[in-house]
Coordinates of C-alpha atoms in Angstrom, one line a residue:
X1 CA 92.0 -107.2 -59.4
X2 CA 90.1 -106.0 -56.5
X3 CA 92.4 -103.7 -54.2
X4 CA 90.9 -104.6 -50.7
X5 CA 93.0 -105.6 -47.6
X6 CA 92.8 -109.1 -48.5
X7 CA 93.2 -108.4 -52.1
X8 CA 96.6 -105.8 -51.3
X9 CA 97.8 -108.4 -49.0
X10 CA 97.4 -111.6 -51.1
X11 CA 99.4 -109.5 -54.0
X12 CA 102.5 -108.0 -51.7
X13 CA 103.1 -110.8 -50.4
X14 CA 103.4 -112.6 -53.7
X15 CA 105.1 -109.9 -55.2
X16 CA 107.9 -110.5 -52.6
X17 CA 107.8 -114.3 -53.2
X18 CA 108.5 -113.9 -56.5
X19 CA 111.0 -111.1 -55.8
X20 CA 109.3 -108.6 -58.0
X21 CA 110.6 -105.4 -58.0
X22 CA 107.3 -102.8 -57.9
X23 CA 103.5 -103.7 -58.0
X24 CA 101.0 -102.2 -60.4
X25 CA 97.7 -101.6 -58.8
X26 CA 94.2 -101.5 -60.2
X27 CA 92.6 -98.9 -58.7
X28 CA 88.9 -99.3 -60.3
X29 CA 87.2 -98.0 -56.9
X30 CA 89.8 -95.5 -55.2
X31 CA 87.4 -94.3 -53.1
X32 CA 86.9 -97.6 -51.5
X33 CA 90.5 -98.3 -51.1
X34 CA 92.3 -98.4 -47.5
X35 CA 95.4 -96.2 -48.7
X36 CA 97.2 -96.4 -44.9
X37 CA 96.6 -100.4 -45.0
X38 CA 98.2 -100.6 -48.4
X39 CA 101.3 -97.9 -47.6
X40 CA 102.0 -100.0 -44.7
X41 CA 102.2 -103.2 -46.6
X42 CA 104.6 -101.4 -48.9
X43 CA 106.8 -99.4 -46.5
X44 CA 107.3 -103.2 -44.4
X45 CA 107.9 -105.2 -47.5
X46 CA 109.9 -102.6 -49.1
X47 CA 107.8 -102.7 -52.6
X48 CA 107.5 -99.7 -54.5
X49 CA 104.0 -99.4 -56.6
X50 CA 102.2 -97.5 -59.3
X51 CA 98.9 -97.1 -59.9
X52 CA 96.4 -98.3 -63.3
X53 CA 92.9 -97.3 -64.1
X54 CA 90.4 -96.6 -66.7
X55 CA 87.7 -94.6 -66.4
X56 CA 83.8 -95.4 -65.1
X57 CA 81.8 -94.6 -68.4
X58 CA 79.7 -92.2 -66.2
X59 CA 83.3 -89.9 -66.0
X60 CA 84.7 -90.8 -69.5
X61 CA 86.6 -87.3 -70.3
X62 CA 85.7 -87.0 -74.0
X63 CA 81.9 -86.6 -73.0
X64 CA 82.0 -85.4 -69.1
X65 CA 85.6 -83.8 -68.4
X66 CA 84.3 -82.1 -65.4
X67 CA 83.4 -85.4 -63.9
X68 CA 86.9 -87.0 -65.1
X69 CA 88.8 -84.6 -63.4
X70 CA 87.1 -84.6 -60.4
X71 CA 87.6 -88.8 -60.8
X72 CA 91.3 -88.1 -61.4
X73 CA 92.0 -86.0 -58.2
X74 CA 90.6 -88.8 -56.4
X75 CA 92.6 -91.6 -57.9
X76 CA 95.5 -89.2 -57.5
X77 CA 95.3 -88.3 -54.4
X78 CA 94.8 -91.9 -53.5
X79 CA 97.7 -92.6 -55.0
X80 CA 99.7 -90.8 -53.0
X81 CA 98.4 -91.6 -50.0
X82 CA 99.0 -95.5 -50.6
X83 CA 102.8 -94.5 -51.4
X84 CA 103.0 -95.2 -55.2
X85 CA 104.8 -93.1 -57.6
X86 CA 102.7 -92.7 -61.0
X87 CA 99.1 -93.5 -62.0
X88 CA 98.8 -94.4 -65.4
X89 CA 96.4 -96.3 -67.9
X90 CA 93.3 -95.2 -69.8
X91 CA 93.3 -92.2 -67.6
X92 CA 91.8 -90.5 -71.0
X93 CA 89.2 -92.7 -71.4
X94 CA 87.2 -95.5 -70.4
X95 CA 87.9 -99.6 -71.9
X96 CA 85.3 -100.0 -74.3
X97 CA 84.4 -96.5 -74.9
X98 CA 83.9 -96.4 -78.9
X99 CA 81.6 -94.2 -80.9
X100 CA 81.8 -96.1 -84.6
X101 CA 83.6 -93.4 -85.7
X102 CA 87.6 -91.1 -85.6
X103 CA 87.7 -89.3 -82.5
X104 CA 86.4 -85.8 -83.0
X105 CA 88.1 -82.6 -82.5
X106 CA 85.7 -81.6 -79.6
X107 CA 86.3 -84.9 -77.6
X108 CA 90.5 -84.9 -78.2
X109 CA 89.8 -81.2 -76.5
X110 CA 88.2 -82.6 -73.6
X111 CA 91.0 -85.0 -73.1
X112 CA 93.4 -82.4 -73.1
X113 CA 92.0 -80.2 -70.7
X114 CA 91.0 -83.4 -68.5
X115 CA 94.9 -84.4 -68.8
X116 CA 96.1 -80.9 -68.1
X117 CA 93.8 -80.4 -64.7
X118 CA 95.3 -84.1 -63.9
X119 CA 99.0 -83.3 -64.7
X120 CA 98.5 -79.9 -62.6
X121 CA 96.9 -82.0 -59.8
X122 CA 99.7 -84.7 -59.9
X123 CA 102.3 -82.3 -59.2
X124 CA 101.2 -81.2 -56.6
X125 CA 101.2 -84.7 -55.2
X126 CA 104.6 -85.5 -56.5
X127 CA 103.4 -88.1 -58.9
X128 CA 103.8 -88.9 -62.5
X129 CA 100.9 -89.5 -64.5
X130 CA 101.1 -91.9 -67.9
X131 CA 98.8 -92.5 -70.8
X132 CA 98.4 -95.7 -72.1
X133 CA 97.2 -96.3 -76.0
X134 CA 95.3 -98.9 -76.0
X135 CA 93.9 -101.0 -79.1
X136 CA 91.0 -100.1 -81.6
X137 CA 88.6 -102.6 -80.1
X138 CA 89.1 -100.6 -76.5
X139 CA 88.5 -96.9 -77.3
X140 CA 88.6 -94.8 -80.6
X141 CA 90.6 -92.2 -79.1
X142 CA 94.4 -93.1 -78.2
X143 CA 95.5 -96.3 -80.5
X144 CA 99.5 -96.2 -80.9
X145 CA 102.5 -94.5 -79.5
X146 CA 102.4 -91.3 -82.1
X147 CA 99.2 -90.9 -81.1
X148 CA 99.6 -90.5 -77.5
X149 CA 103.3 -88.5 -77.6
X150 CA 100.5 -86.4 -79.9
X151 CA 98.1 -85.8 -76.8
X152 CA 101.4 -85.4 -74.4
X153 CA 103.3 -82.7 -76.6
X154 CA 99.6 -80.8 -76.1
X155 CA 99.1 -81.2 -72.8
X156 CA 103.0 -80.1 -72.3
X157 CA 103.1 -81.2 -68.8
X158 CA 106.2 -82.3 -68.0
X159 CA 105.4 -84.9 -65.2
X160 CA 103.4 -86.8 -68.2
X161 CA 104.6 -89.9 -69.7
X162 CA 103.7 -92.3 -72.6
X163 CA 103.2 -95.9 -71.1
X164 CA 103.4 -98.7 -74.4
X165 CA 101.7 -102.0 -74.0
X166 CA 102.9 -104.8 -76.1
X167 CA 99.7 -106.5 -76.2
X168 CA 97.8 -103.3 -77.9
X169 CA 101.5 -102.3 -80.2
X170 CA 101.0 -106.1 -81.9
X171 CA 97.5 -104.9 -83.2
X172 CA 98.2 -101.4 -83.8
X173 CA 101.8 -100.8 -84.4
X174 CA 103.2 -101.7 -88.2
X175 CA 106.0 -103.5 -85.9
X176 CA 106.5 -102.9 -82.1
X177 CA 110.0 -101.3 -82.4
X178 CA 108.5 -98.6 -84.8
X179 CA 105.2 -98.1 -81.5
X180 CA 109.0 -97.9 -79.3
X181 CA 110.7 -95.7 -81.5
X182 CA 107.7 -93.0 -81.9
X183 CA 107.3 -93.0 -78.3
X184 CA 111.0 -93.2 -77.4
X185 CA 111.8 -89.4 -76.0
X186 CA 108.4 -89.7 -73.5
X187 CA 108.1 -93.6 -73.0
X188 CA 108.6 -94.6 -69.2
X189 CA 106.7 -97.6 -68.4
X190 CA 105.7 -100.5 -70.9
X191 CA 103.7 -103.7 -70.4
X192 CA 105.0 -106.6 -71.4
X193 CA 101.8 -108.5 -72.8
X194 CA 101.6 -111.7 -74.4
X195 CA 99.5 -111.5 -78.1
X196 CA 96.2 -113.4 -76.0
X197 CA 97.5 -112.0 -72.9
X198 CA 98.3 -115.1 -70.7
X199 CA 101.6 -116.6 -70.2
X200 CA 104.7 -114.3 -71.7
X201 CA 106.9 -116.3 -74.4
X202 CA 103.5 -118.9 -75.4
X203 CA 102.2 -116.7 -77.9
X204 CA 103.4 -114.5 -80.8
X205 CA 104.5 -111.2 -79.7
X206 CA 108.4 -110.5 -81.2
X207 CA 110.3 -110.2 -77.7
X208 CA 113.4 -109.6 -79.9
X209 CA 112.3 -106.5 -81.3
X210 CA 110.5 -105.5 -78.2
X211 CA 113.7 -106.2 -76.2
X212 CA 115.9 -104.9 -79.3
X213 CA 114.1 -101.1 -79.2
X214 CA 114.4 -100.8 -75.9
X215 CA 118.1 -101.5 -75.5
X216 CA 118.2 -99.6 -78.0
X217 CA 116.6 -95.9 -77.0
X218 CA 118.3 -96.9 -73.7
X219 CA 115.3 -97.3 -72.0
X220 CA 115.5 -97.0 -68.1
X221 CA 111.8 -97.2 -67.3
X222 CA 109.2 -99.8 -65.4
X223 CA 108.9 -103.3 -67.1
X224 CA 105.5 -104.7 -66.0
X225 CA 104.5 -107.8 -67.0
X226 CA 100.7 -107.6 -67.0
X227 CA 98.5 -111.0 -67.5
X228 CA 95.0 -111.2 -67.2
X229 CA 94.0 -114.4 -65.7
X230 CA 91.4 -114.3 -62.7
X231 CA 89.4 -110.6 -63.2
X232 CA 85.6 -109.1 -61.9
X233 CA 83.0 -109.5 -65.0
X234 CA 82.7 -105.4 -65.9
X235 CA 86.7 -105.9 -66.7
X236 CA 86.4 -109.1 -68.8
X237 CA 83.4 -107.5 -70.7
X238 CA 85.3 -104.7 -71.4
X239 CA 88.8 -106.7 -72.7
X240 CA 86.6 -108.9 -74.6
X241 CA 88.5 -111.8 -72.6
X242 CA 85.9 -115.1 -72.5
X243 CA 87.7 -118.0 -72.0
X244 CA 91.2 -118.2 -69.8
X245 CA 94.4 -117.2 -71.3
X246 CA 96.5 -119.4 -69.1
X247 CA 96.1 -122.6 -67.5
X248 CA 96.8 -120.8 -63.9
X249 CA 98.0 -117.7 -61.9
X250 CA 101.7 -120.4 -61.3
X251 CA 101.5 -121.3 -65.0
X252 CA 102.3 -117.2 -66.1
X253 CA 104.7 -116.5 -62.6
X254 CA 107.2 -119.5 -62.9
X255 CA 107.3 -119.7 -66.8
X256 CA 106.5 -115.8 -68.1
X257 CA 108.0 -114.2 -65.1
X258 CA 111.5 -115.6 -65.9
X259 CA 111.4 -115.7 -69.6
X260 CA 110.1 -111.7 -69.2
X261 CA 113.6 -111.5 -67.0
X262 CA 116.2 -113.6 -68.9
X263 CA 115.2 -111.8 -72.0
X264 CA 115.8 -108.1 -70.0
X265 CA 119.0 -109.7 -68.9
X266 CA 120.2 -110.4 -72.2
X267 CA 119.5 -107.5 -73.7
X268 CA 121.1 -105.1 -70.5
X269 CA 117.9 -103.6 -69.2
X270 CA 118.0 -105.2 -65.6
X271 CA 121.4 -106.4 -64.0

């Protein structure tokens, strides 16, 4: 979870152990990140990458959109610098960011016009740039898939894609294929997220129907599996994670790693 040169190299090298095809990176502090140091681990190990955040409260766009943008060229620009293709997440937002009541028109505004500056700046970089709902406990602004094709259709941006998480879609969704279904014509990227987000296949999520509604919108986009296992404090506080959700980091990359795989293999969405 924290993208320094021993961090980047302890993860690429890992990544190509356990013959993973991309890397998502957190980039919580892109200004402190050594983007040459990270492309060249890419580039020599041949790993593509994307990019994850949510935003600093100081920056959160429904309150200070000037100050999210200007956090957003940064991360982007990073981004591209370090070689990866897309930066996605809670670029809307920050984890934790809830004001006890439905997101107000003037705050869904600001996120529009933070996510328009963002798409236009993106572009120019050559990058894609995702929005990732994320649970009711986590913000009050972007819960399920409707809701965020809802903010893509009015940002329009066409480099702008709706990135699902299974862990969020099993508290929000009323079923994960409808989340994949509502999303289906913008969805690109998905976590694949265990219900306490440790090891994939221990807990309750439906991987059938996950699996199912993907094969069946013929989806051709990135398959992460995300576990949160070993993270800084300000990101536990803000997941609400206090005790750990697998036994170790082996425990989710030899058991949830190939049950994540045989399941994509059976139902024809990796060779």
């Amino acid at each position: 979870m924290t993208w320094d040169r021993a961090g980047a190299e302890r993860a690429v090298a890992a990544a190509v152990h356990y013959d993973m095809d991309f890397l998502e990176i957190a980039l919580l502090t892109p200004d402190k990140v050594d983007a040459a140091h990270t492309r060249d681990l890419l580039e020599r190990n041949e790993m593509r990458a994307v990019c994850s955040l949510g935003l600093p409260q100081e920056v959160w766009a429904s309150v200070n959109p000037d100050g999210a943008i200007d956090f957003l060229k940064l991360a982007l620009d990073k981004t591209q610098e370090m070689g990866a293709e897309a930066l996605s997440g809670v670029i809307y937002g920050g984890i934790g960011e809830r004001t006890g009541v439905p997101p107000t028109e003037g705050e869904l505004s600001n996120v529009a016009r933070v996510m328009e500056a963002a798409a236009a700046h993106a572009k120019t970089r050559g990058l894609l740039l995702g929005v990732e709902p994320v649970n009711r406990y986590e913000t009050h602004l972007i819960n399920t898939a409707r809701q965020g094709v809802e903010m893509i259709e009015r940002v329009g941006a066409e480099n702008v894609f709706l990135h699902l998480d299974t862990y969020h879609m099993n508290i929000e969704e009323k079923g994960a294929a409808n989340g994949i279904i509502d999303g289906r014509d913008h969805i690109r990227y998905i976590h694949l997220s265990e219900s306490d987000r440790g090891t994939p296949g221990s807990g309750c999520c439906d991987w059938d129907e996950i699996y199912g509604a993907l094969a069946a919108i013929n989806f051709k986009g990135g398959l992460a599996m995300e576990s949160f296992i070993n993270m800084p404090p300000e990101v536990a506080f803000g997941l609400s994670v206090w005790r750990p959700v697998a036994e170790s980091f082996e425990e989710v990359m030899e058991n949830g790693l190939p049950f994540l795989r045989n399941k994509a293999r059976q139902y024809r969405l990796v060779d």
